[in-house]
PDB file of C-alpha atoms in Angstrom:
ATOM      1  CA  UNK U 199      -8.420 -14.139  12.050  1.00  0.00           C
ATOM      2  CA  UNK U 200      -5.509 -14.406  14.492  1.00  0.00           C
ATOM      3  CA  UNK U 201      -6.055 -14.762  18.248  1.00  0.00           C
ATOM      4  CA  UNK U 202      -3.944 -11.631  18.823  1.00  0.00           C
ATOM      5  CA  UNK U 203      -3.724  -8.335  16.932  1.00  0.00           C
ATOM      6  CA  UNK U 204      -1.248  -8.230  14.083  1.00  0.00           C
ATOM      7  CA  UNK U 205       1.489  -5.659  13.667  1.00  0.00           C
ATOM      8  CA  UNK U 206       1.720  -4.405  10.134  1.00  0.00           C
ATOM      9  CA  UNK U 207       4.562  -3.579   7.786  1.00  0.00           C
ATOM     10  CA  UNK U 208       3.870  -2.049   4.375  1.00  0.00           C
ATOM     11  CA  UNK U 209       6.602  -1.784   1.738  1.00  0.00           C
ATOM     12  CA  UNK U 210       5.405   0.763  -0.816  1.00  0.00           C
ATOM     13  CA  UNK U 211       7.344   0.995  -4.074  1.00  0.00           C
ATOM     14  CA  UNK U 212       6.148   4.207  -5.714  1.00  0.00           C
ATOM     15  CA  UNK U 213       6.365   3.953  -9.508  1.00  0.00           C
ATOM     16  CA  UNK U 214       8.200   0.611  -9.456  1.00  0.00           C
ATOM     17  CA  UNK U 215       5.582  -1.826 -10.807  1.00  0.00           C
ATOM     18  CA  UNK U 216       6.624  -1.485 -14.436  1.00  0.00           C
ATOM     19  CA  UNK U 217      10.235  -2.501 -13.638  1.00  0.00           C
ATOM     20  CA  UNK U 218       9.550  -5.990 -12.247  1.00  0.00           C
ATOM     21  CA  UNK U 219      11.453  -8.722 -14.044  1.00  0.00           C
ATOM     22  CA  UNK U 220      12.312 -12.415 -13.479  1.00  0.00           C
ATOM     23  CA  UNK U 221      15.443 -11.531 -11.457  1.00  0.00           C
ATOM     24  CA  UNK U 222      13.310 -10.207  -8.580  1.00  0.00           C
ATOM     25  CA  UNK U 223      12.974 -13.680  -7.156  1.00  0.00           C
ATOM     26  CA  UNK U 224      12.139 -12.659  -3.582  1.00  0.00           C
ATOM     27  CA  UNK U 225       9.169 -10.603  -4.724  1.00  0.00           C
ATOM     28  CA  UNK U 226       7.902 -13.486  -6.846  1.00  0.00           C
ATOM     29  CA  UNK U 227       8.359 -15.916  -3.952  1.00  0.00           C
ATOM     30  CA  UNK U 228       6.462 -13.573  -1.639  1.00  0.00           C
ATOM     31  CA  UNK U 229       3.592 -13.260  -4.130  1.00  0.00           C
ATOM     32  CA  UNK U 230       3.385 -17.054  -4.411  1.00  0.00           C
ATOM     33  CA  UNK U 231       2.679 -17.240  -0.648  1.00  0.00           C
ATOM     34  CA  UNK U 232       0.459 -14.165  -0.481  1.00  0.00           C
ATOM     35  CA  UNK U 233      -3.031 -13.059  -1.402  1.00  0.00           C
ATOM     36  CA  UNK U 234      -2.733 -10.753  -4.402  1.00  0.00           C
ATOM     37  CA  UNK U 235      -4.801  -8.173  -6.227  1.00  0.00           C
ATOM     38  CA  UNK U 236      -5.152  -4.557  -7.290  1.00  0.00           C
ATOM     39  CA  UNK U 237      -5.857  -1.162  -5.712  1.00  0.00           C
ATOM     40  CA  UNK U 238      -7.708   1.191  -8.042  1.00  0.00           C
ATOM     41  CA  UNK U 239      -6.825   4.886  -8.205  1.00  0.00           C
ATOM     42  CA  UNK U 240      -8.550   8.018  -9.516  1.00  0.00           C
ATOM     43  CA  UNK U 241      -7.282   9.847 -12.590  1.00  0.00           C
ATOM     44  CA  UNK U 242      -4.510  12.382 -12.119  1.00  0.00           C
ATOM     45  CA  UNK U 243      -5.533  16.054 -12.359  1.00  0.00           C
ATOM     46  CA  UNK U 244      -4.456  17.520 -15.731  1.00  0.00           C
ATOM     47  CA  UNK U 245      -1.986  20.012 -14.252  1.00  0.00           C
ATOM     48  CA  UNK U 246      -0.477  17.674 -11.658  1.00  0.00           C
ATOM     49  CA  UNK U 247       3.321  17.547 -11.528  1.00  0.00           C
ATOM     50  CA  UNK U 248       5.542  14.614 -10.571  1.00  0.00           C
ATOM     51  CA  UNK U 249       5.999  15.563  -6.919  1.00  0.00           C
ATOM     52  CA  UNK U 250       2.306  16.238  -6.383  1.00  0.00           C
ATOM     53  CA  UNK U 251       1.409  12.823  -7.803  1.00  0.00           C
ATOM     54  CA  UNK U 252       3.643  11.080  -5.262  1.00  0.00           C
ATOM     55  CA  UNK U 253       1.876  12.761  -2.352  1.00  0.00           C
ATOM     56  CA  UNK U 254      -1.653  12.433  -3.775  1.00  0.00           C
ATOM     57  CA  UNK U 255      -1.345   8.704  -4.464  1.00  0.00           C
ATOM     58  CA  UNK U 256       0.097   8.075  -1.013  1.00  0.00           C
ATOM     59  CA  UNK U 257      -2.844  10.020   0.434  1.00  0.00           C
ATOM     60  CA  UNK U 258      -5.168   7.651  -1.437  1.00  0.00           C
ATOM     61  CA  UNK U 259      -3.339   4.669   0.014  1.00  0.00           C
ATOM     62  CA  UNK U 260      -3.942   5.863   3.594  1.00  0.00           C
ATOM     63  CA  UNK U 261      -7.492   7.127   2.854  1.00  0.00           C
ATOM     64  CA  UNK U 262      -6.554  10.761   3.322  1.00  0.00           C
ATOM     65  CA  UNK U 263      -7.436  12.227  -0.066  1.00  0.00           C
ATOM     66  CA  UNK U 264      -9.874  14.748   1.439  1.00  0.00           C
ATOM     67  CA  UNK U 265      -7.217  15.866   3.900  1.00  0.00           C
ATOM     68  CA  UNK U 266      -4.711  16.173   1.047  1.00  0.00           C
ATOM     69  CA  UNK U 267      -7.081  18.309  -1.022  1.00  0.00           C
ATOM     70  CA  UNK U 268      -7.950  20.546   1.907  1.00  0.00           C
ATOM     71  CA  UNK U 269      -4.355  21.012   2.942  1.00  0.00           C
ATOM     72  CA  UNK U 270      -3.649  22.107  -0.629  1.00  0.00           C
ATOM     73  CA  UNK U 271      -6.477  24.616  -0.623  1.00  0.00           C
ATOM     74  CA  UNK U 272      -8.934  22.632  -2.760  1.00  0.00           C
ATOM     75  CA  UNK U 273     -12.559  22.809  -1.709  1.00  0.00           C
ATOM     76  CA  UNK U 274     -14.263  19.413  -1.619  1.00  0.00           C
ATOM     77  CA  UNK U 275     -17.661  20.279  -0.178  1.00  0.00           C
ATOM     78  CA  UNK U 276     -20.206  23.026  -0.731  1.00  0.00           C
ATOM     79  CA  UNK U 277     -20.913  23.021   3.007  1.00  0.00           C
ATOM     80  CA  UNK U 278     -17.263  23.348   4.011  1.00  0.00           C
ATOM     81  CA  UNK U 279     -16.766  26.275   6.389  1.00  0.00           C
ATOM     82  CA  UNK U 280     -14.123  28.935   6.071  1.00  0.00           C
ATOM     83  CA  UNK U 281     -12.441  27.703   9.239  1.00  0.00           C
ATOM     84  CA  UNK U 282      -8.975  26.238   8.918  1.00  0.00           C
ATOM     85  CA  UNK U 283      -9.198  22.561   8.048  1.00  0.00           C
ATOM     86  CA  UNK U 284      -7.808  20.157  10.639  1.00  0.00           C
ATOM     87  CA  UNK U 285      -7.171  16.609   9.404  1.00  0.00           C
ATOM     88  CA  UNK U 286      -8.076  13.746  11.719  1.00  0.00           C
ATOM     89  CA  UNK U 287      -4.928  11.932  12.805  1.00  0.00           C
ATOM     90  CA  UNK U 288      -4.216   8.282  12.123  1.00  0.00           C
ATOM     91  CA  UNK U 289      -4.620   7.600  15.841  1.00  0.00           C
ATOM     92  CA  UNK U 290      -8.045   9.259  15.942  1.00  0.00           C
ATOM     93  CA  UNK U 291      -9.239   7.366  12.895  1.00  0.00           C
ATOM     94  CA  UNK U 292      -8.027   3.920  13.909  1.00  0.00           C
ATOM     95  CA  UNK U 293      -8.521   3.298  17.628  1.00  0.00           C
ATOM     96  CA  UNK U 294      -5.263   4.770  18.877  1.00  0.00           C
ATOM     97  CA  UNK U 295      -3.080   3.242  16.170  1.00  0.00           C
ATOM     98  CA  UNK U 296       0.617   4.141  16.481  1.00  0.00           C
ATOM     99  CA  UNK U 297       1.935   4.511  12.950  1.00  0.00           C
ATOM    100  CA  UNK U 298       5.184   5.554  11.315  1.00  0.00           C
ATOM    101  CA  UNK U 299       6.143   6.451   7.755  1.00  0.00           C
ATOM    102  CA  UNK U 300       9.747   6.117   6.634  1.00  0.00           C
ATOM    103  CA  UNK U 301      10.533   8.334   3.646  1.00  0.00           C
ATOM    104  CA  UNK U 302      13.079  10.817   2.357  1.00  0.00           C
ATOM    105  CA  UNK U 303      10.515  12.726   0.261  1.00  0.00           C
ATOM    106  CA  UNK U 304      10.054  16.172   1.835  1.00  0.00           C
ATOM    107  CA  UNK U 305       6.501  16.829   0.611  1.00  0.00           C
ATOM    108  CA  UNK U 306       5.347  13.363   1.601  1.00  0.00           C
ATOM    109  CA  UNK U 307       6.888  13.760   5.033  1.00  0.00           C
ATOM    110  CA  UNK U 308       5.044  17.050   5.485  1.00  0.00           C
ATOM    111  CA  UNK U 309       1.679  15.438   4.679  1.00  0.00           C
ATOM    112  CA  UNK U 310       2.316  12.458   6.948  1.00  0.00           C
ATOM    113  CA  UNK U 311       3.266  14.735   9.810  1.00  0.00           C
ATOM    114  CA  UNK U 312      -0.068  16.562   9.468  1.00  0.00           C
ATOM    115  CA  UNK U 313      -1.895  13.200   9.409  1.00  0.00           C
ATOM    116  CA  UNK U 314      -0.385  12.181  12.743  1.00  0.00           C
ATOM    117  CA  UNK U 315       2.208   9.692  11.517  1.00  0.00           C
ATOM    118  CA  UNK U 316       5.611   9.609  13.151  1.00  0.00           C
ATOM    119  CA  UNK U 317       7.899  10.543  10.259  1.00  0.00           C
ATOM    120  CA  UNK U 318      11.324   8.910  10.048  1.00  0.00           C
ATOM    121  CA  UNK U 319      14.187   8.791   7.573  1.00  0.00           C
ATOM    122  CA  UNK U 320      16.137   5.639   6.757  1.00  0.00           C
ATOM    123  CA  UNK U 321      19.286   6.930   8.438  1.00  0.00           C
ATOM    124  CA  UNK U 322      17.298   7.507  11.640  1.00  0.00           C
ATOM    125  CA  UNK U 323      15.986   3.954  11.602  1.00  0.00           C
ATOM    126  CA  UNK U 324      19.421   2.453  11.093  1.00  0.00           C
ATOM    127  CA  UNK U 325      21.258   4.874  13.363  1.00  0.00           C
ATOM    128  CA  UNK U 326      23.972   5.096  10.741  1.00  0.00           C
ATOM    129  CA  UNK U 327      24.464   5.981   7.092  1.00  0.00           C
ATOM    130  CA  UNK U 328      22.151   3.676   5.155  1.00  0.00           C
ATOM    131  CA  UNK U 329      24.706   2.959   2.408  1.00  0.00           C
ATOM    132  CA  UNK U 330      27.028   1.407   5.003  1.00  0.00           C
ATOM    133  CA  UNK U 331      24.666  -1.356   6.187  1.00  0.00           C
ATOM    134  CA  UNK U 332      23.240  -4.523   4.694  1.00  0.00           C
ATOM    135  CA  UNK U 333      19.540  -4.872   3.868  1.00  0.00           C
ATOM    136  CA  UNK U 334      19.240  -7.510   6.600  1.00  0.00           C
ATOM    137  CA  UNK U 335      20.081  -4.828   9.181  1.00  0.00           C
ATOM    138  CA  UNK U 336      17.284  -2.626   7.877  1.00  0.00           C
ATOM    139  CA  UNK U 337      14.901  -5.596   7.970  1.00  0.00           C
ATOM    140  CA  UNK U 338      15.781  -6.203  11.643  1.00  0.00           C
ATOM    141  CA  UNK U 339      15.312  -2.524  12.478  1.00  0.00           C
ATOM    142  CA  UNK U 340      11.899  -2.439  10.803  1.00  0.00           C
ATOM    143  CA  UNK U 341      10.801  -5.437  12.826  1.00  0.00           C
ATOM    144  CA  UNK U 342      12.161  -3.875  16.016  1.00  0.00           C
ATOM    145  CA  UNK U 343       9.944  -0.832  15.450  1.00  0.00           C
ATOM    146  CA  UNK U 344       7.024  -3.273  15.514  1.00  0.00           C
ATOM    147  CA  UNK U 345       8.162  -4.998  18.702  1.00  0.00           C
ATOM    148  CA  UNK U 346       9.882  -8.024  17.149  1.00  0.00           C
ATOM    149  CA  UNK U 347      13.367  -8.670  18.497  1.00  0.00           C
ATOM    150  CA  UNK U 348      15.571 -11.712  17.967  1.00  0.00           C
ATOM    151  CA  UNK U 349      12.605 -13.727  16.741  1.00  0.00           C
ATOM    152  CA  UNK U 350      10.466 -12.911  19.777  1.00  0.00           C
ATOM    153  CA  UNK U 351       7.376 -10.734  20.115  1.00  0.00           C
ATOM    154  CA  UNK U 352       7.520  -8.096  22.833  1.00  0.00           C
ATOM    155  CA  UNK U 353       4.324  -7.299  24.740  1.00  0.00           C
ATOM    156  CA  UNK U 354       4.445  -3.676  23.624  1.00  0.00           C
ATOM    157  CA  UNK U 355       5.851  -2.023  20.538  1.00  0.00           C
ATOM    158  CA  UNK U 356       6.850   1.451  19.446  1.00  0.00           C
ATOM    159  CA  UNK U 357       4.475   1.238  16.493  1.00  0.00           C
ATOM    160  CA  UNK U 358       1.527  -0.865  15.341  1.00  0.00           C
ATOM    161  CA  UNK U 359       2.073   0.032  11.685  1.00  0.00           C
ATOM    162  CA  UNK U 360       5.197   0.975   9.733  1.00  0.00           C
ATOM    163  CA  UNK U 361       5.103   2.100   6.087  1.00  0.00           C
ATOM    164  CA  UNK U 362       8.374   2.232   4.160  1.00  0.00           C
ATOM    165  CA  UNK U 363       8.175   4.450   1.076  1.00  0.00           C
ATOM    166  CA  UNK U 364      10.694   3.707  -1.689  1.00  0.00           C
ATOM    167  CA  UNK U 365      10.643   6.056  -4.667  1.00  0.00           C
ATOM    168  CA  UNK U 366      11.773   5.454  -8.228  1.00  0.00           C
ATOM    169  CA  UNK U 367      15.472   6.128  -8.636  1.00  0.00           C
ATOM    170  CA  UNK U 368      16.180   5.892  -4.911  1.00  0.00           C
ATOM    171  CA  UNK U 369      19.395   4.041  -4.066  1.00  0.00           C
ATOM    172  CA  UNK U 370      20.004   2.186  -0.822  1.00  0.00           C
ATOM    173  CA  UNK U 371      23.246   0.389  -0.022  1.00  0.00           C
ATOM    174  CA  UNK U 372      24.173   0.441  -3.699  1.00  0.00           C
ATOM    175  CA  UNK U 373      20.875  -1.128  -4.778  1.00  0.00           C
ATOM    176  CA  UNK U 374      18.430   0.808  -6.933  1.00  0.00           C
ATOM    177  CA  UNK U 375      14.779   1.132  -5.818  1.00  0.00           C
ATOM    178  CA  UNK U 376      13.114  -2.194  -6.794  1.00  0.00           C
ATOM    179  CA  UNK U 377      16.304  -4.229  -6.330  1.00  0.00           C
ATOM    180  CA  UNK U 378      16.439  -2.888  -2.769  1.00  0.00           C
ATOM    181  CA  UNK U 379      12.778  -3.774  -2.151  1.00  0.00           C
ATOM    182  CA  UNK U 380      13.379  -7.252  -3.552  1.00  0.00           C
ATOM    183  CA  UNK U 381      16.364  -7.868  -1.272  1.00  0.00           C
ATOM    184  CA  UNK U 382      14.500  -6.474   1.734  1.00  0.00           C
ATOM    185  CA  UNK U 383      11.512  -8.745   1.104  1.00  0.00           C
ATOM    186  CA  UNK U 384      13.847 -11.748   1.053  1.00  0.00           C
ATOM    187  CA  UNK U 385      15.423 -10.757   4.377  1.00  0.00           C
ATOM    188  CA  UNK U 386      12.051 -10.144   6.015  1.00  0.00           C
ATOM    189  CA  UNK U 387      10.611 -13.447   4.851  1.00  0.00           C
ATOM    190  CA  UNK U 388      13.629 -15.276   6.228  1.00  0.00           C
ATOM    191  CA  UNK U 389      13.078 -13.630   9.622  1.00  0.00           C
ATOM    192  CA  UNK U 390       9.298 -14.187   9.607  1.00  0.00           C
ATOM    193  CA  UNK U 391       9.073 -17.687   8.168  1.00  0.00           C
ATOM    194  CA  UNK U 392       6.202 -19.961   9.267  1.00  0.00           C
ATOM    195  CA  UNK U 393       6.634 -21.410  12.733  1.00  0.00           C
ATOM    196  CA  UNK U 394       8.222 -18.295  14.222  1.00  0.00           C
ATOM    197  CA  UNK U 395       6.542 -15.807  16.548  1.00  0.00           C
ATOM    198  CA  UNK U 396       7.211 -13.082  14.003  1.00  0.00           C
ATOM    199  CA  UNK U 397       5.519 -15.037  11.232  1.00  0.00           C
ATOM    200  CA  UNK U 398       2.349 -15.460  13.269  1.00  0.00           C
ATOM    201  CA  UNK U 399       1.987 -11.772  14.222  1.00  0.00           C
ATOM    202  CA  UNK U 400       3.469  -9.851  11.276  1.00  0.00           C
ATOM    203  CA  UNK U 401       1.007  -8.752   8.590  1.00  0.00           C
ATOM    204  CA  UNK U 402       3.155  -7.771   5.627  1.00  0.00           C
ATOM    205  CA  UNK U 403       2.064  -5.973   2.466  1.00  0.00           C
ATOM    206  CA  UNK U 404       4.057  -5.149  -0.652  1.00  0.00           C
ATOM    207  CA  UNK U 405       2.436  -2.432  -2.774  1.00  0.00           C
ATOM    208  CA  UNK U 406       3.889  -1.316  -6.117  1.00  0.00           C
ATOM    209  CA  UNK U 407       2.434   1.470  -8.240  1.00  0.00           C
ATOM    210  CA  UNK U 408       3.011   2.507 -11.863  1.00  0.00           C
ATOM    211  CA  UNK U 409       3.766   6.148 -11.105  1.00  0.00           C
ATOM    212  CA  UNK U 410       3.193   8.542 -14.001  1.00  0.00           C
ATOM    213  CA  UNK U 411       0.833   6.914 -16.514  1.00  0.00           C
ATOM    214  CA  UNK U 412      -0.437   7.620 -19.996  1.00  0.00           C
ATOM    215  CA  UNK U 413      -3.849   6.329 -21.053  1.00  0.00           C
ATOM    216  CA  UNK U 414      -2.703   5.648 -24.614  1.00  0.00           C
ATOM    217  CA  UNK U 415       0.454   3.794 -23.654  1.00  0.00           C
ATOM    218  CA  UNK U 416      -0.621   2.072 -20.435  1.00  0.00           C
ATOM    219  CA  UNK U 417      -4.140   0.906 -21.287  1.00  0.00           C
ATOM    220  CA  UNK U 418      -2.757  -2.638 -21.568  1.00  0.00           C
ATOM    221  CA  UNK U 419      -2.790  -2.736 -17.754  1.00  0.00           C
ATOM    222  CA  UNK U 420      -6.573  -2.567 -17.702  1.00  0.00           C
ATOM    223  CA  UNK U 421      -8.783  -3.680 -14.802  1.00  0.00           C
ATOM    224  CA  UNK U 422     -12.075  -2.838 -16.530  1.00  0.00           C
ATOM    225  CA  UNK U 423     -14.745  -5.520 -16.751  1.00  0.00           C
ATOM    226  CA  UNK U 424     -14.702  -6.561 -20.425  1.00  0.00           C
ATOM    227  CA  UNK U 425     -17.623  -9.021 -20.352  1.00  0.00           C
ATOM    228  CA  UNK U 426     -19.902  -8.314 -23.324  1.00  0.00           C
ATOM    229  CA  UNK U 427     -23.343  -6.856 -22.621  1.00  0.00           C
ATOM    230  CA  UNK U 428     -25.264  -8.801 -25.253  1.00  0.00           C
ATOM    231  CA  UNK U 429     -28.652  -7.340 -24.406  1.00  0.00           C
ATOM    232  CA  UNK U 430     -28.659  -3.564 -24.339  1.00  0.00           C
ATOM    233  CA  UNK U 431     -32.044  -3.574 -22.571  1.00  0.00           C
ATOM    234  CA  UNK U 432     -30.399  -5.224 -19.578  1.00  0.00           C
ATOM    235  CA  UNK U 433     -27.388  -2.891 -19.472  1.00  0.00           C
ATOM    236  CA  UNK U 434     -28.902  -0.649 -16.745  1.00  0.00           C
ATOM    237  CA  UNK U 435     -28.964  -3.614 -14.353  1.00  0.00           C
ATOM    238  CA  UNK U 436     -25.632  -5.074 -15.423  1.00  0.00           C
ATOM    239  CA  UNK U 437     -23.702  -5.620 -12.143  1.00  0.00           C
ATOM    240  CA  UNK U 438     -21.066  -3.000 -11.357  1.00  0.00           C
ATOM    241  CA  UNK U 439     -17.784  -4.005  -9.760  1.00  0.00           C
ATOM    242  CA  UNK U 440     -17.662  -3.030  -6.084  1.00  0.00           C
ATOM    243  CA  UNK U 441     -14.514  -0.930  -6.505  1.00  0.00           C
ATOM    244  CA  UNK U 442     -16.527   1.456  -8.701  1.00  0.00           C
ATOM    245  CA  UNK U 443     -19.095   2.046  -5.930  1.00  0.00           C
ATOM    246  CA  UNK U 444     -18.924   4.179  -2.780  1.00  0.00           C
ATOM    247  CA  UNK U 445     -21.778   4.519  -0.289  1.00  0.00           C
ATOM    248  CA  UNK U 446     -24.164   2.914  -2.758  1.00  0.00           C
ATOM    249  CA  UNK U 447     -23.369   5.342  -5.577  1.00  0.00           C
ATOM    250  CA  UNK U 448     -20.994   5.071  -8.546  1.00  0.00           C
ATOM    251  CA  UNK U 449     -17.570   6.572  -7.863  1.00  0.00           C
ATOM    252  CA  UNK U 450     -17.207   9.574 -10.171  1.00  0.00           C
ATOM    253  CA  UNK U 451     -13.499   9.158 -10.869  1.00  0.00           C
ATOM    254  CA  UNK U 452     -12.082   5.660 -11.300  1.00  0.00           C
ATOM    255  CA  UNK U 453      -9.005   5.014 -13.435  1.00  0.00           C
ATOM    256  CA  UNK U 454      -9.551   1.672 -15.156  1.00  0.00           C
ATOM    257  CA  UNK U 455      -5.890   1.015 -15.889  1.00  0.00           C
ATOM    258  CA  UNK U 456      -2.543   0.936 -14.076  1.00  0.00           C
ATOM    259  CA  UNK U 457      -3.778   0.097 -10.571  1.00  0.00           C
ATOM    260  CA  UNK U 458      -1.430  -0.441  -7.660  1.00  0.00           C
ATOM    261  CA  UNK U 459      -0.361  -4.067  -7.305  1.00  0.00           C
ATOM    262  CA  UNK U 460      -0.710  -5.430  -3.761  1.00  0.00           C
ATOM    263  CA  UNK U 461       0.356  -8.721  -2.170  1.00  0.00           C
ATOM    264  CA  UNK U 462      -0.436  -9.419   1.492  1.00  0.00           C
ATOM    265  CA  UNK U 463       0.824 -12.210   3.706  1.00  0.00           C
ATOM    266  CA  UNK U 464       0.516 -13.349   7.283  1.00  0.00           C
ATOM    267  CA  UNK U 465       1.099 -16.972   8.137  1.00  0.00           C
ATOM    268  CA  UNK U 466      -2.184 -18.836   8.764  1.00  0.00           C
ATOM    269  CA  UNK U 467      -4.189 -15.593   8.477  1.00  0.00           C
ATOM    270  CA  UNK U 468      -4.230 -14.452   4.838  1.00  0.00           C
ATOM    271  CA  UNK U 469      -5.515 -16.651   2.058  1.00  0.00           C
ATOM    272  CA  UNK U 470      -3.159 -18.184  -0.490  1.00  0.00           C
ATOM    273  CA  UNK U 471      -4.212 -17.844  -4.103  1.00  0.00           C
ATOM    274  CA  UNK U 472      -2.819 -19.331  -7.308  1.00  0.00           C
ATOM    275  CA  UNK U 473      -0.422 -16.474  -8.122  1.00  0.00           C
ATOM    276  CA  UNK U 474       3.109 -17.617  -8.914  1.00  0.00           C
ATOM    277  CA  UNK U 475       4.808 -14.316  -9.754  1.00  0.00           C
ATOM    278  CA  UNK U 476       4.543 -10.678  -8.739  1.00  0.00           C
ATOM    279  CA  UNK U 477       3.143  -9.322 -12.002  1.00  0.00           C
ATOM    280  CA  UNK U 478       0.085  -7.596 -13.422  1.00  0.00           C
ATOM    281  CA  UNK U 479      -0.719 -10.583 -15.644  1.00  0.00           C
ATOM    282  CA  UNK U 480      -0.496 -13.160 -12.851  1.00  0.00           C
ATOM    283  CA  UNK U 481      -2.469 -11.013 -10.390  1.00  0.00           C
ATOM    284  CA  UNK U 482      -5.261 -10.511 -12.936  1.00  0.00           C
ATOM    285  CA  UNK U 483      -5.504 -14.165 -13.933  1.00  0.00           C
ATOM    286  CA  UNK U 484      -4.909 -15.848 -10.558  1.00  0.00           C
ATOM    287  CA  UNK U 485      -5.208 -13.258  -7.771  1.00  0.00           C
ATOM    288  CA  UNK U 486      -7.877 -13.716  -5.088  1.00  0.00           C
ATOM    289  CA  UNK U 487      -8.230 -10.097  -3.985  1.00  0.00           C
ATOM    290  CA  UNK U 488      -9.371  -8.831  -7.410  1.00  0.00           C
ATOM    291  CA  UNK U 489      -9.770  -5.007  -7.261  1.00  0.00           C
ATOM    292  CA  UNK U 490     -10.516  -2.769  -4.280  1.00  0.00           C
ATOM    293  CA  UNK U 491     -10.244   1.030  -4.106  1.00  0.00           C
ATOM    294  CA  UNK U 492      -6.863   2.216  -2.847  1.00  0.00           C
ATOM    295  CA  UNK U 493      -8.585   4.174  -0.088  1.00  0.00           C
ATOM    296  CA  UNK U 494      -9.880   0.905   1.438  1.00  0.00           C
ATOM    297  CA  UNK U 495      -6.405  -0.634   1.765  1.00  0.00           C
ATOM    298  CA  UNK U 496      -5.511   0.815   5.158  1.00  0.00           C
ATOM    299  CA  UNK U 497      -8.901  -0.172   6.580  1.00  0.00           C
ATOM    300  CA  UNK U 498      -8.258  -3.786   5.613  1.00  0.00           C
ATOM    301  CA  UNK U 499      -4.839  -3.713   7.267  1.00  0.00           C
ATOM    302  CA  UNK U 500      -6.264  -2.005  10.373  1.00  0.00           C
ATOM    303  CA  UNK U 501      -8.832  -4.787  10.743  1.00  0.00           C
ATOM    304  CA  UNK U 502      -6.032  -7.342  11.002  1.00  0.00           C
ATOM    305  CA  UNK U 503      -4.506  -5.133  13.692  1.00  0.00           C
ATOM    306  CA  UNK U 504      -7.806  -4.965  15.613  1.00  0.00           C
ATOM    307  CA  UNK U 505      -7.896  -1.228  14.928  1.00  0.00           C
ATOM    308  CA  UNK U 506     -11.031  -1.235  12.774  1.00  0.00           C
ATOM    309  CA  UNK U 507     -14.400  -2.768  13.730  1.00  0.00           C
ATOM    310  CA  UNK U 508     -14.861  -4.836  10.582  1.00  0.00           C
ATOM    311  CA  UNK U 509     -13.330  -5.624   7.201  1.00  0.00           C
ATOM    312  CA  UNK U 510     -13.343  -2.573   4.981  1.00  0.00           C
ATOM    313  CA  UNK U 511     -14.860  -0.384   7.690  1.00  0.00           C
TER     314      UNK U 511
END
């Protein structure tokens, strides 16, 4: 644990995990320094469309699935009153946390606004047309939002947490989605290398999801425990993985394939595992974080920021 609260940056590539290849060298380099693992998701509702999936999975990532369901008119509790549902804001949930989401997705922006995030677009962050600037400029602007300027850490910052959402097919400065994320990761790591003030205070996460999935075609990306249960009499006491449990009871809806891939790094704070590349295979075989539910991710980040009382709280 650091002697001062971290400031967190999350790069979220929605639907980009399946497009990683050896040319994304900055992502692979980042993973080799980071602590890597998976974030499990629930199954998609049968009638869910593409746009709804984007918002629902983001809501899982920030532990706001109940708010998402309520805001969409879905009852989640038999005791729920008929009064208009009011979602707790990010500040109320995490000790006054100041958080921003950068996205051009209209439905996602609407949800984030209701959850108390400051909602920004890329052009607002840059102060210019995004296609006319280099990725290094965006990297500097993201750090400035967190109170890092010219390699120094300011006493106060505009935000404690910034989440950049990059959707599949999105183009930035001529680079398509994952290529843009890859370049941005390289620029950020150069600015936050070990030994700098930024490197000691910046908690950086790169999260990539698979987007629309098909159980028949994507079951190869399985996170299920495949250890054989040789004695059927002992099966009732066979240990369950913690990501399948909530409040001491089995989670009713856990998708056992196509999790989000997550790599987290902060110099001298996060552990370093044996992962060498940002990939499903490497994370499964060598990652230290194993699998946690997606709705626990933000709590883990908030702990590093001193905005949650304990790990996973």
